[in-house]
């Protein structure tokens, strides 16, 4: 295979942007649909990238976007949704219905290749709506894809320059006297966004990956409290980490659900009930040597130190 014309659904997000940049650097034509073109303005200047205003939840629009592609990559995912069993309407729409419709559209348009983003820990009986809906999405893709060659990726939490995970913990410790949270012993195996992007790009035309499902995890597993402690040290304002009992943790998460910017939800807390780790090494056929969180984030988090913030202000003021 030689995939030259690729549709990346969810391509304007954190992981999608990294994938799109790598595809563009390789000279591949990439289309990124978005409801609001301004949200993808960081991709517009890339020479082989076309940002298109479109609603992928509309069947006619989706069919038009998929037609004539060599490959489709689906990265759509949400962390917060409404309640329901086995999952709410928002999780169903984003994680189950949309992947099914994308796979069906690929099959109808004879698109030969589909890459799908899932998550570590997915299972039909997983403790969170997020994980249950992601599991149902995998099944929906496989059922609807027909002859399309599908590869599914299950990453652990993803870190990088613009992540909303390690950077968020660094930002919070800049103004909070301590970090009080639930499930501090939950185990995670963070993976670098550039490694995830490389895995997608390297798998695209690699027939050895067809029909496979891959765990994507970094070289080291951590307790959540250790990731928070690292973020505090590297950013210059370490804080004590206080683990909350489940009752208080769920109360805290419920209160955070009402905040303008959701940092945590009760469903996120449920997701932490399953360790996001992999016993398998990073798959050799993906051609990636995964980077550690410390190797990548130590210098990046230094931007959060008081001295670095002061120096940036001086630079902006021309001093």
PDB file of C-alpha atoms in Angstrom:
ATOM      1  CA  UNK A   1       0.000   0.000   0.000  1.00  0.00           C
ATOM      2  CA  UNK A   2       0.985   3.609  -0.515  1.00  0.00           C
ATOM      3  CA  UNK A   3      -1.440   5.861   1.321  1.00  0.00           C
ATOM      4  CA  UNK A   4      -1.051   9.351  -0.123  1.00  0.00           C
ATOM      5  CA  UNK A   5      -4.506  10.861   0.471  1.00  0.00           C
ATOM      6  CA  UNK A   6      -5.556  10.613   4.101  1.00  0.00           C
ATOM      7  CA  UNK A   7      -8.547  11.855   6.072  1.00  0.00           C
ATOM      8  CA  UNK A   8      -7.807  12.498   9.766  1.00  0.00           C
ATOM      9  CA  UNK A   9     -10.999  12.828  11.814  1.00  0.00           C
ATOM     10  CA  UNK A  10     -10.170  14.526  15.097  1.00  0.00           C
ATOM     11  CA  UNK A  11      -6.998  15.835  13.489  1.00  0.00           C
ATOM     12  CA  UNK A  12      -7.037  19.255  15.151  1.00  0.00           C
ATOM     13  CA  UNK A  13      -6.620  17.893  18.679  1.00  0.00           C
ATOM     14  CA  UNK A  14      -3.513  17.156  20.743  1.00  0.00           C
ATOM     15  CA  UNK A  15      -2.718  13.752  19.234  1.00  0.00           C
ATOM     16  CA  UNK A  16      -4.237  14.553  15.843  1.00  0.00           C
ATOM     17  CA  UNK A  17      -2.045  17.599  15.355  1.00  0.00           C
ATOM     18  CA  UNK A  18       1.086  15.526  15.985  1.00  0.00           C
ATOM     19  CA  UNK A  19      -0.062  12.891  13.474  1.00  0.00           C
ATOM     20  CA  UNK A  20      -0.992  15.476  10.854  1.00  0.00           C
ATOM     21  CA  UNK A  21       2.395  17.198  11.182  1.00  0.00           C
ATOM     22  CA  UNK A  22       4.212  13.898  10.623  1.00  0.00           C
ATOM     23  CA  UNK A  23       2.045  13.022   7.620  1.00  0.00           C
ATOM     24  CA  UNK A  24       2.621  16.461   6.113  1.00  0.00           C
ATOM     25  CA  UNK A  25       6.375  16.195   6.700  1.00  0.00           C
ATOM     26  CA  UNK A  26       6.296  12.953   4.701  1.00  0.00           C
ATOM     27  CA  UNK A  27       4.581  14.752   1.810  1.00  0.00           C
ATOM     28  CA  UNK A  28       1.204  13.073   2.205  1.00  0.00           C
ATOM     29  CA  UNK A  29      -2.014  14.911   1.395  1.00  0.00           C
ATOM     30  CA  UNK A  30      -4.109  15.278   4.527  1.00  0.00           C
ATOM     31  CA  UNK A  31      -7.654  16.538   5.036  1.00  0.00           C
ATOM     32  CA  UNK A  32      -8.792  17.547   8.510  1.00  0.00           C
ATOM     33  CA  UNK A  33     -12.536  18.120   8.959  1.00  0.00           C
ATOM     34  CA  UNK A  34     -13.677  20.457  11.714  1.00  0.00           C
ATOM     35  CA  UNK A  35     -16.872  22.300  12.580  1.00  0.00           C
ATOM     36  CA  UNK A  36     -14.891  25.465  13.276  1.00  0.00           C
ATOM     37  CA  UNK A  37     -11.931  26.142  11.003  1.00  0.00           C
ATOM     38  CA  UNK A  38     -10.344  28.539  13.481  1.00  0.00           C
ATOM     39  CA  UNK A  39      -9.753  25.633  15.865  1.00  0.00           C
ATOM     40  CA  UNK A  40      -7.388  24.096  13.337  1.00  0.00           C
ATOM     41  CA  UNK A  41      -5.591  27.277  12.287  1.00  0.00           C
ATOM     42  CA  UNK A  42      -2.294  25.825  13.567  1.00  0.00           C
ATOM     43  CA  UNK A  43      -2.553  23.238  10.755  1.00  0.00           C
ATOM     44  CA  UNK A  44      -3.642  25.509   7.913  1.00  0.00           C
ATOM     45  CA  UNK A  45      -0.114  26.605   6.979  1.00  0.00           C
ATOM     46  CA  UNK A  46       1.183  23.052   6.620  1.00  0.00           C
ATOM     47  CA  UNK A  47       1.837  22.655   2.890  1.00  0.00           C
ATOM     48  CA  UNK A  48      -0.091  19.436   2.174  1.00  0.00           C
ATOM     49  CA  UNK A  49      -2.905  19.886   4.705  1.00  0.00           C
ATOM     50  CA  UNK A  50      -6.449  20.951   3.849  1.00  0.00           C
ATOM     51  CA  UNK A  51      -8.649  22.012   6.762  1.00  0.00           C
ATOM     52  CA  UNK A  52     -12.319  21.572   5.820  1.00  0.00           C
ATOM     53  CA  UNK A  53     -15.380  22.851   7.666  1.00  0.00           C
ATOM     54  CA  UNK A  54     -17.686  19.855   7.938  1.00  0.00           C
ATOM     55  CA  UNK A  55     -19.846  17.973  10.425  1.00  0.00           C
ATOM     56  CA  UNK A  56     -18.650  14.362  10.545  1.00  0.00           C
ATOM     57  CA  UNK A  57     -21.834  13.423  12.413  1.00  0.00           C
ATOM     58  CA  UNK A  58     -23.798  14.127   9.215  1.00  0.00           C
ATOM     59  CA  UNK A  59     -23.913  10.995   7.045  1.00  0.00           C
ATOM     60  CA  UNK A  60     -23.871  12.848   3.723  1.00  0.00           C
ATOM     61  CA  UNK A  61     -20.947  15.024   4.788  1.00  0.00           C
ATOM     62  CA  UNK A  62     -19.060  11.995   6.085  1.00  0.00           C
ATOM     63  CA  UNK A  63     -19.589  10.084   2.846  1.00  0.00           C
ATOM     64  CA  UNK A  64     -18.210  13.037   0.874  1.00  0.00           C
ATOM     65  CA  UNK A  65     -15.176  13.323   3.133  1.00  0.00           C
ATOM     66  CA  UNK A  66     -14.338   9.608   2.936  1.00  0.00           C
ATOM     67  CA  UNK A  67     -14.795   9.209  -0.823  1.00  0.00           C
ATOM     68  CA  UNK A  68     -11.541   8.720  -2.731  1.00  0.00           C
ATOM     69  CA  UNK A  69      -9.284   8.402   0.311  1.00  0.00           C
ATOM     70  CA  UNK A  70      -6.452   5.927   0.609  1.00  0.00           C
ATOM     71  CA  UNK A  71      -6.847   5.821   4.384  1.00  0.00           C
ATOM     72  CA  UNK A  72      -8.941   7.243   7.217  1.00  0.00           C
ATOM     73  CA  UNK A  73      -7.730   7.864  10.779  1.00  0.00           C
ATOM     74  CA  UNK A  74     -10.308   8.290  13.539  1.00  0.00           C
ATOM     75  CA  UNK A  75      -9.092  10.008  16.720  1.00  0.00           C
ATOM     76  CA  UNK A  76     -12.365  11.370  18.085  1.00  0.00           C
ATOM     77  CA  UNK A  77     -12.703  11.004  21.829  1.00  0.00           C
ATOM     78  CA  UNK A  78     -14.257  12.824  24.778  1.00  0.00           C
ATOM     79  CA  UNK A  79     -13.436  12.546  28.483  1.00  0.00           C
ATOM     80  CA  UNK A  80     -16.703  13.895  29.884  1.00  0.00           C
ATOM     81  CA  UNK A  81     -20.274  12.948  29.050  1.00  0.00           C
ATOM     82  CA  UNK A  82     -23.740  12.531  30.502  1.00  0.00           C
ATOM     83  CA  UNK A  83     -24.690   9.595  32.711  1.00  0.00           C
ATOM     84  CA  UNK A  84     -26.290   6.424  31.422  1.00  0.00           C
ATOM     85  CA  UNK A  85     -26.044   2.647  31.294  1.00  0.00           C
ATOM     86  CA  UNK A  86     -23.851   1.280  29.936  1.00  0.00           C
ATOM     87  CA  UNK A  87     -22.834   4.846  28.938  1.00  0.00           C
ATOM     88  CA  UNK A  88     -24.547   8.158  28.242  1.00  0.00           C
ATOM     89  CA  UNK A  89     -25.664   9.684  24.942  1.00  0.00           C
ATOM     90  CA  UNK A  90     -22.546  11.800  24.443  1.00  0.00           C
ATOM     91  CA  UNK A  91     -20.208   8.854  24.935  1.00  0.00           C
ATOM     92  CA  UNK A  92     -22.384   6.755  22.627  1.00  0.00           C
ATOM     93  CA  UNK A  93     -22.349   9.414  19.898  1.00  0.00           C
ATOM     94  CA  UNK A  94     -18.581  10.028  20.016  1.00  0.00           C
ATOM     95  CA  UNK A  95     -17.194   6.589  20.863  1.00  0.00           C
ATOM     96  CA  UNK A  96     -19.697   4.113  19.396  1.00  0.00           C
ATOM     97  CA  UNK A  97     -21.998   5.593  16.766  1.00  0.00           C
ATOM     98  CA  UNK A  98     -19.404   7.764  15.021  1.00  0.00           C
ATOM     99  CA  UNK A  99     -16.756   5.008  14.736  1.00  0.00           C
ATOM    100  CA  UNK A 100     -19.410   2.639  13.377  1.00  0.00           C
ATOM    101  CA  UNK A 101     -20.485   5.196  10.780  1.00  0.00           C
ATOM    102  CA  UNK A 102     -16.872   5.966   9.816  1.00  0.00           C
ATOM    103  CA  UNK A 103     -16.106   2.266   9.332  1.00  0.00           C
ATOM    104  CA  UNK A 104     -19.301   1.748   7.325  1.00  0.00           C
ATOM    105  CA  UNK A 105     -18.520   4.788   5.159  1.00  0.00           C
ATOM    106  CA  UNK A 106     -15.017   3.433   4.499  1.00  0.00           C
ATOM    107  CA  UNK A 107     -16.454   0.072   3.469  1.00  0.00           C
ATOM    108  CA  UNK A 108     -19.057   1.692   1.200  1.00  0.00           C
ATOM    109  CA  UNK A 109     -16.424   3.898  -0.483  1.00  0.00           C
ATOM    110  CA  UNK A 110     -13.890   1.037  -0.810  1.00  0.00           C
ATOM    111  CA  UNK A 111     -11.338   2.850   1.364  1.00  0.00           C
ATOM    112  CA  UNK A 112      -8.707   0.177   2.015  1.00  0.00           C
ATOM    113  CA  UNK A 113      -7.324   1.369   5.375  1.00  0.00           C
ATOM    114  CA  UNK A 114      -8.724   2.560   8.711  1.00  0.00           C
ATOM    115  CA  UNK A 115      -6.798   3.374  11.903  1.00  0.00           C
ATOM    116  CA  UNK A 116      -8.862   3.775  15.070  1.00  0.00           C
ATOM    117  CA  UNK A 117      -7.939   5.282  18.440  1.00  0.00           C
ATOM    118  CA  UNK A 118      -9.177   3.453  21.540  1.00  0.00           C
ATOM    119  CA  UNK A 119      -7.714   3.339  25.073  1.00  0.00           C
ATOM    120  CA  UNK A 120      -5.944   1.003  27.479  1.00  0.00           C
ATOM    121  CA  UNK A 121      -8.261  -0.743  29.917  1.00  0.00           C
ATOM    122  CA  UNK A 122     -11.320  -0.915  27.668  1.00  0.00           C
ATOM    123  CA  UNK A 123     -13.791  -3.688  28.422  1.00  0.00           C
ATOM    124  CA  UNK A 124     -17.515  -4.289  28.205  1.00  0.00           C
ATOM    125  CA  UNK A 125     -17.647  -4.500  32.016  1.00  0.00           C
ATOM    126  CA  UNK A 126     -15.099  -1.745  32.754  1.00  0.00           C
ATOM    127  CA  UNK A 127     -15.925   0.525  35.719  1.00  0.00           C
ATOM    128  CA  UNK A 128     -16.353   3.752  33.711  1.00  0.00           C
ATOM    129  CA  UNK A 129     -18.643   4.853  30.913  1.00  0.00           C
ATOM    130  CA  UNK A 130     -15.597   6.128  29.047  1.00  0.00           C
ATOM    131  CA  UNK A 131     -13.922   2.714  28.990  1.00  0.00           C
ATOM    132  CA  UNK A 132     -17.142   0.796  28.286  1.00  0.00           C
ATOM    133  CA  UNK A 133     -18.013   3.075  25.375  1.00  0.00           C
ATOM    134  CA  UNK A 134     -14.501   2.807  23.938  1.00  0.00           C
ATOM    135  CA  UNK A 135     -14.799  -0.998  24.066  1.00  0.00           C
ATOM    136  CA  UNK A 136     -18.137  -0.838  22.273  1.00  0.00           C
ATOM    137  CA  UNK A 137     -16.568   1.469  19.688  1.00  0.00           C
ATOM    138  CA  UNK A 138     -13.860  -1.066  18.898  1.00  0.00           C
ATOM    139  CA  UNK A 139     -16.494  -3.754  18.383  1.00  0.00           C
ATOM    140  CA  UNK A 140     -18.588  -1.430  16.210  1.00  0.00           C
ATOM    141  CA  UNK A 141     -15.603  -0.631  13.966  1.00  0.00           C
ATOM    142  CA  UNK A 142     -14.732  -4.277  13.448  1.00  0.00           C
ATOM    143  CA  UNK A 143     -18.348  -5.173  12.709  1.00  0.00           C
ATOM    144  CA  UNK A 144     -18.948  -2.357  10.221  1.00  0.00           C
ATOM    145  CA  UNK A 145     -15.577  -2.279   8.458  1.00  0.00           C
ATOM    146  CA  UNK A 146     -16.114  -5.331   6.256  1.00  0.00           C
ATOM    147  CA  UNK A 147     -13.080  -5.747   3.975  1.00  0.00           C
ATOM    148  CA  UNK A 148     -11.335  -2.584   5.244  1.00  0.00           C
ATOM    149  CA  UNK A 149      -7.953  -3.290   6.898  1.00  0.00           C
ATOM    150  CA  UNK A 150      -8.383  -1.976  10.446  1.00  0.00           C
ATOM    151  CA  UNK A 151      -5.750  -1.322  13.104  1.00  0.00           C
ATOM    152  CA  UNK A 152      -6.776  -0.298  16.634  1.00  0.00           C
ATOM    153  CA  UNK A 153      -4.511   1.542  19.068  1.00  0.00           C
ATOM    154  CA  UNK A 154      -4.975   1.572  22.834  1.00  0.00           C
ATOM    155  CA  UNK A 155      -2.731   4.217  24.415  1.00  0.00           C
ATOM    156  CA  UNK A 156      -2.257   4.891  28.101  1.00  0.00           C
ATOM    157  CA  UNK A 157      -2.376   8.551  29.174  1.00  0.00           C
ATOM    158  CA  UNK A 158      -0.486  10.695  26.668  1.00  0.00           C
ATOM    159  CA  UNK A 159       2.019  13.383  27.608  1.00  0.00           C
ATOM    160  CA  UNK A 160       3.739  16.109  25.603  1.00  0.00           C
ATOM    161  CA  UNK A 161       4.256  19.836  25.200  1.00  0.00           C
ATOM    162  CA  UNK A 162       0.560  20.703  25.021  1.00  0.00           C
ATOM    163  CA  UNK A 163      -0.911  17.885  27.096  1.00  0.00           C
ATOM    164  CA  UNK A 164      -3.711  18.451  29.578  1.00  0.00           C
ATOM    165  CA  UNK A 165      -2.354  15.919  32.033  1.00  0.00           C
ATOM    166  CA  UNK A 166       1.215  16.461  33.284  1.00  0.00           C
ATOM    167  CA  UNK A 167       1.048  20.172  32.419  1.00  0.00           C
ATOM    168  CA  UNK A 168      -2.261  20.475  34.255  1.00  0.00           C
ATOM    169  CA  UNK A 169      -0.748  19.025  37.440  1.00  0.00           C
ATOM    170  CA  UNK A 170       2.177  21.449  37.127  1.00  0.00           C
ATOM    171  CA  UNK A 171      -0.181  24.410  36.715  1.00  0.00           C
ATOM    172  CA  UNK A 172      -2.329  23.360  39.672  1.00  0.00           C
ATOM    173  CA  UNK A 173       0.679  23.120  41.986  1.00  0.00           C
ATOM    174  CA  UNK A 174       1.642  26.683  41.116  1.00  0.00           C
ATOM    175  CA  UNK A 175      -1.248  28.003  43.200  1.00  0.00           C
ATOM    176  CA  UNK A 176      -2.553  25.167  45.414  1.00  0.00           C
ATOM    177  CA  UNK A 177      -0.924  24.497  48.824  1.00  0.00           C
ATOM    178  CA  UNK A 178      -1.388  20.734  48.392  1.00  0.00           C
ATOM    179  CA  UNK A 179      -2.793  18.256  45.893  1.00  0.00           C
ATOM    180  CA  UNK A 180      -5.801  16.419  47.329  1.00  0.00           C
ATOM    181  CA  UNK A 181      -7.293  13.825  45.013  1.00  0.00           C
ATOM    182  CA  UNK A 182      -8.776  10.360  44.802  1.00  0.00           C
ATOM    183  CA  UNK A 183      -7.090   7.158  43.666  1.00  0.00           C
ATOM    184  CA  UNK A 184      -3.481   8.433  44.052  1.00  0.00           C
ATOM    185  CA  UNK A 185      -2.256   4.848  43.837  1.00  0.00           C
ATOM    186  CA  UNK A 186      -3.779   4.260  40.394  1.00  0.00           C
ATOM    187  CA  UNK A 187      -1.079   2.988  38.039  1.00  0.00           C
ATOM    188  CA  UNK A 188      -0.479   4.644  34.672  1.00  0.00           C
ATOM    189  CA  UNK A 189       2.124   4.129  31.949  1.00  0.00           C
ATOM    190  CA  UNK A 190       2.339   7.501  30.170  1.00  0.00           C
ATOM    191  CA  UNK A 191       3.327   7.531  26.503  1.00  0.00           C
ATOM    192  CA  UNK A 192       4.793  10.445  24.542  1.00  0.00           C
ATOM    193  CA  UNK A 193       2.468  12.033  21.987  1.00  0.00           C
ATOM    194  CA  UNK A 194       5.211  11.913  19.348  1.00  0.00           C
ATOM    195  CA  UNK A 195       5.574   8.160  19.888  1.00  0.00           C
ATOM    196  CA  UNK A 196       1.825   7.676  19.481  1.00  0.00           C
ATOM    197  CA  UNK A 197       1.893   9.757  16.296  1.00  0.00           C
ATOM    198  CA  UNK A 198       4.818   7.752  14.929  1.00  0.00           C
ATOM    199  CA  UNK A 199       2.988   4.509  15.691  1.00  0.00           C
ATOM    200  CA  UNK A 200       0.002   5.632  13.620  1.00  0.00           C
ATOM    201  CA  UNK A 201       2.107   6.876  10.719  1.00  0.00           C
ATOM    202  CA  UNK A 202       4.388   3.819  10.686  1.00  0.00           C
ATOM    203  CA  UNK A 203       1.423   1.437  10.767  1.00  0.00           C
ATOM    204  CA  UNK A 204      -0.397   3.102   7.894  1.00  0.00           C
ATOM    205  CA  UNK A 205       1.119   1.059   5.050  1.00  0.00           C
ATOM    206  CA  UNK A 206       2.579  -1.779   7.116  1.00  0.00           C
ATOM    207  CA  UNK A 207       0.645  -4.948   6.280  1.00  0.00           C
ATOM    208  CA  UNK A 208       1.977  -6.641   9.418  1.00  0.00           C
ATOM    209  CA  UNK A 209      -0.279  -4.314  11.435  1.00  0.00           C
ATOM    210  CA  UNK A 210      -3.503  -5.039   9.533  1.00  0.00           C
ATOM    211  CA  UNK A 211      -6.213  -6.447  11.767  1.00  0.00           C
ATOM    212  CA  UNK A 212      -4.126  -5.917  14.917  1.00  0.00           C
ATOM    213  CA  UNK A 213      -4.881  -4.165  18.206  1.00  0.00           C
ATOM    214  CA  UNK A 214      -1.905  -2.503  19.908  1.00  0.00           C
ATOM    215  CA  UNK A 215      -1.289  -1.281  23.430  1.00  0.00           C
ATOM    216  CA  UNK A 216       0.754   1.936  23.384  1.00  0.00           C
ATOM    217  CA  UNK A 217       2.533   2.614  26.662  1.00  0.00           C
ATOM    218  CA  UNK A 218       5.749   4.264  27.727  1.00  0.00           C
ATOM    219  CA  UNK A 219       8.795   2.502  29.178  1.00  0.00           C
ATOM    220  CA  UNK A 220       7.786   2.966  32.827  1.00  0.00           C
ATOM    221  CA  UNK A 221       4.640   2.643  34.958  1.00  0.00           C
ATOM    222  CA  UNK A 222       3.955   5.113  37.791  1.00  0.00           C
ATOM    223  CA  UNK A 223       1.453   5.633  40.557  1.00  0.00           C
ATOM    224  CA  UNK A 224      -0.624   8.747  39.907  1.00  0.00           C
ATOM    225  CA  UNK A 225       0.876  10.386  43.001  1.00  0.00           C
ATOM    226  CA  UNK A 226       4.374   9.934  41.550  1.00  0.00           C
ATOM    227  CA  UNK A 227       3.407  11.663  38.293  1.00  0.00           C
ATOM    228  CA  UNK A 228       1.977  14.567  40.272  1.00  0.00           C
ATOM    229  CA  UNK A 229       5.116  14.763  42.418  1.00  0.00           C
ATOM    230  CA  UNK A 230       7.316  14.782  39.303  1.00  0.00           C
ATOM    231  CA  UNK A 231       5.244  17.579  37.741  1.00  0.00           C
ATOM    232  CA  UNK A 232       5.629  19.648  40.899  1.00  0.00           C
ATOM    233  CA  UNK A 233       9.385  19.135  41.187  1.00  0.00           C
ATOM    234  CA  UNK A 234      10.121  19.778  37.530  1.00  0.00           C
ATOM    235  CA  UNK A 235       8.002  22.943  37.470  1.00  0.00           C
ATOM    236  CA  UNK A 236       9.603  24.358  40.602  1.00  0.00           C
ATOM    237  CA  UNK A 237       6.687  24.220  43.031  1.00  0.00           C
ATOM    238  CA  UNK A 238       6.300  20.753  44.560  1.00  0.00           C
ATOM    239  CA  UNK A 239       3.316  20.216  46.830  1.00  0.00           C
ATOM    240  CA  UNK A 240       2.312  17.401  49.188  1.00  0.00           C
ATOM    241  CA  UNK A 241      -0.061  14.845  47.644  1.00  0.00           C
ATOM    242  CA  UNK A 242      -3.015  13.916  49.861  1.00  0.00           C
ATOM    243  CA  UNK A 243      -5.027  10.851  48.904  1.00  0.00           C
ATOM    244  CA  UNK A 244      -8.752  11.175  49.552  1.00  0.00           C
ATOM    245  CA  UNK A 245     -11.024   8.323  50.627  1.00  0.00           C
ATOM    246  CA  UNK A 246     -13.514   7.356  47.933  1.00  0.00           C
ATOM    247  CA  UNK A 247     -16.430   9.213  49.513  1.00  0.00           C
ATOM    248  CA  UNK A 248     -14.576  12.531  49.560  1.00  0.00           C
ATOM    249  CA  UNK A 249     -13.000  11.828  46.160  1.00  0.00           C
ATOM    250  CA  UNK A 250     -16.412  11.375  44.538  1.00  0.00           C
ATOM    251  CA  UNK A 251     -17.724  14.499  46.259  1.00  0.00           C
ATOM    252  CA  UNK A 252     -14.730  16.459  44.950  1.00  0.00           C
ATOM    253  CA  UNK A 253     -15.229  15.052  41.433  1.00  0.00           C
ATOM    254  CA  UNK A 254     -18.956  15.885  41.529  1.00  0.00           C
ATOM    255  CA  UNK A 255     -18.169  19.485  42.491  1.00  0.00           C
ATOM    256  CA  UNK A 256     -15.580  19.709  39.699  1.00  0.00           C
ATOM    257  CA  UNK A 257     -18.222  18.620  37.178  1.00  0.00           C
ATOM    258  CA  UNK A 258     -19.929  21.975  37.755  1.00  0.00           C
ATOM    259  CA  UNK A 259     -16.781  24.003  37.057  1.00  0.00           C
ATOM    260  CA  UNK A 260     -16.526  25.956  33.761  1.00  0.00           C
ATOM    261  CA  UNK A 261     -13.446  23.877  32.875  1.00  0.00           C
ATOM    262  CA  UNK A 262     -13.789  20.246  33.895  1.00  0.00           C
ATOM    263  CA  UNK A 263     -10.589  18.940  35.461  1.00  0.00           C
ATOM    264  CA  UNK A 264     -12.122  15.767  36.886  1.00  0.00           C
ATOM    265  CA  UNK A 265     -15.429  13.906  36.849  1.00  0.00           C
ATOM    266  CA  UNK A 266     -16.836  10.938  38.724  1.00  0.00           C
ATOM    267  CA  UNK A 267     -16.454   8.898  35.540  1.00  0.00           C
ATOM    268  CA  UNK A 268     -12.776   9.878  35.312  1.00  0.00           C
ATOM    269  CA  UNK A 269     -12.402   8.625  38.872  1.00  0.00           C
ATOM    270  CA  UNK A 270     -14.076   5.364  37.858  1.00  0.00           C
ATOM    271  CA  UNK A 271     -11.582   5.028  34.985  1.00  0.00           C
ATOM    272  CA  UNK A 272      -8.754   5.190  37.535  1.00  0.00           C
ATOM    273  CA  UNK A 273     -10.173   2.002  39.047  1.00  0.00           C
ATOM    274  CA  UNK A 274      -8.411   0.127  36.222  1.00  0.00           C
ATOM    275  CA  UNK A 275      -4.647   0.379  35.870  1.00  0.00           C
ATOM    276  CA  UNK A 276      -3.722   1.956  32.532  1.00  0.00           C
ATOM    277  CA  UNK A 277      -0.618  -0.167  32.033  1.00  0.00           C
ATOM    278  CA  UNK A 278       0.528  -2.783  29.553  1.00  0.00           C
ATOM    279  CA  UNK A 279       2.531  -5.930  30.162  1.00  0.00           C
ATOM    280  CA  UNK A 280       3.685  -5.914  26.536  1.00  0.00           C
ATOM    281  CA  UNK A 281       6.661  -4.001  25.200  1.00  0.00           C
ATOM    282  CA  UNK A 282       6.052  -1.304  22.602  1.00  0.00           C
ATOM    283  CA  UNK A 283       5.285  -3.310  19.424  1.00  0.00           C
ATOM    284  CA  UNK A 284       8.462  -3.758  17.380  1.00  0.00           C
ATOM    285  CA  UNK A 285       6.665  -3.559  14.023  1.00  0.00           C
ATOM    286  CA  UNK A 286       5.664   0.027  14.815  1.00  0.00           C
ATOM    287  CA  UNK A 287       9.319   1.092  14.710  1.00  0.00           C
ATOM    288  CA  UNK A 288       9.255   3.268  17.829  1.00  0.00           C
ATOM    289  CA  UNK A 289      11.581   3.399  20.838  1.00  0.00           C
ATOM    290  CA  UNK A 290       9.298   5.036  23.416  1.00  0.00           C
ATOM    291  CA  UNK A 291      10.617   8.010  25.367  1.00  0.00           C
ATOM    292  CA  UNK A 292      10.271   8.327  29.126  1.00  0.00           C
ATOM    293  CA  UNK A 293       8.187  11.019  30.761  1.00  0.00           C
ATOM    294  CA  UNK A 294      11.218  12.433  32.587  1.00  0.00           C
ATOM    295  CA  UNK A 295      13.310  12.660  29.409  1.00  0.00           C
ATOM    296  CA  UNK A 296      10.674  14.677  27.584  1.00  0.00           C
ATOM    297  CA  UNK A 297       8.878  16.677  30.257  1.00  0.00           C
ATOM    298  CA  UNK A 298      11.660  17.834  32.589  1.00  0.00           C
ATOM    299  CA  UNK A 299      12.737  20.689  30.305  1.00  0.00           C
ATOM    300  CA  UNK A 300       9.196  21.419  29.141  1.00  0.00           C
ATOM    301  CA  UNK A 301       7.914  21.769  32.699  1.00  0.00           C
ATOM    302  CA  UNK A 302      10.737  24.190  33.512  1.00  0.00           C
ATOM    303  CA  UNK A 303       8.637  26.742  31.625  1.00  0.00           C
ATOM    304  CA  UNK A 304       6.320  26.744  34.662  1.00  0.00           C
ATOM    305  CA  UNK A 305       8.991  27.808  37.187  1.00  0.00           C
ATOM    306  CA  UNK A 306       8.799  31.371  38.551  1.00  0.00           C
ATOM    307  CA  UNK A 307      12.191  32.211  36.999  1.00  0.00           C
ATOM    308  CA  UNK A 308      11.132  30.972  33.572  1.00  0.00           C
ATOM    309  CA  UNK A 309       7.827  32.889  33.753  1.00  0.00           C
ATOM    310  CA  UNK A 310       9.787  36.028  34.722  1.00  0.00           C
ATOM    311  CA  UNK A 311      12.216  35.576  31.818  1.00  0.00           C
ATOM    312  CA  UNK A 312       9.344  35.160  29.358  1.00  0.00           C
ATOM    313  CA  UNK A 313       7.774  38.366  30.620  1.00  0.00           C
ATOM    314  CA  UNK A 314      11.108  40.165  30.190  1.00  0.00           C
ATOM    315  CA  UNK A 315      11.377  38.846  26.626  1.00  0.00           C
ATOM    316  CA  UNK A 316       7.882  40.053  25.792  1.00  0.00           C
ATOM    317  CA  UNK A 317       8.686  43.467  27.224  1.00  0.00           C
ATOM    318  CA  UNK A 318      11.866  43.658  25.124  1.00  0.00           C
ATOM    319  CA  UNK A 319      14.155  43.855  28.138  1.00  0.00           C
TER     320      UNK A 319
END
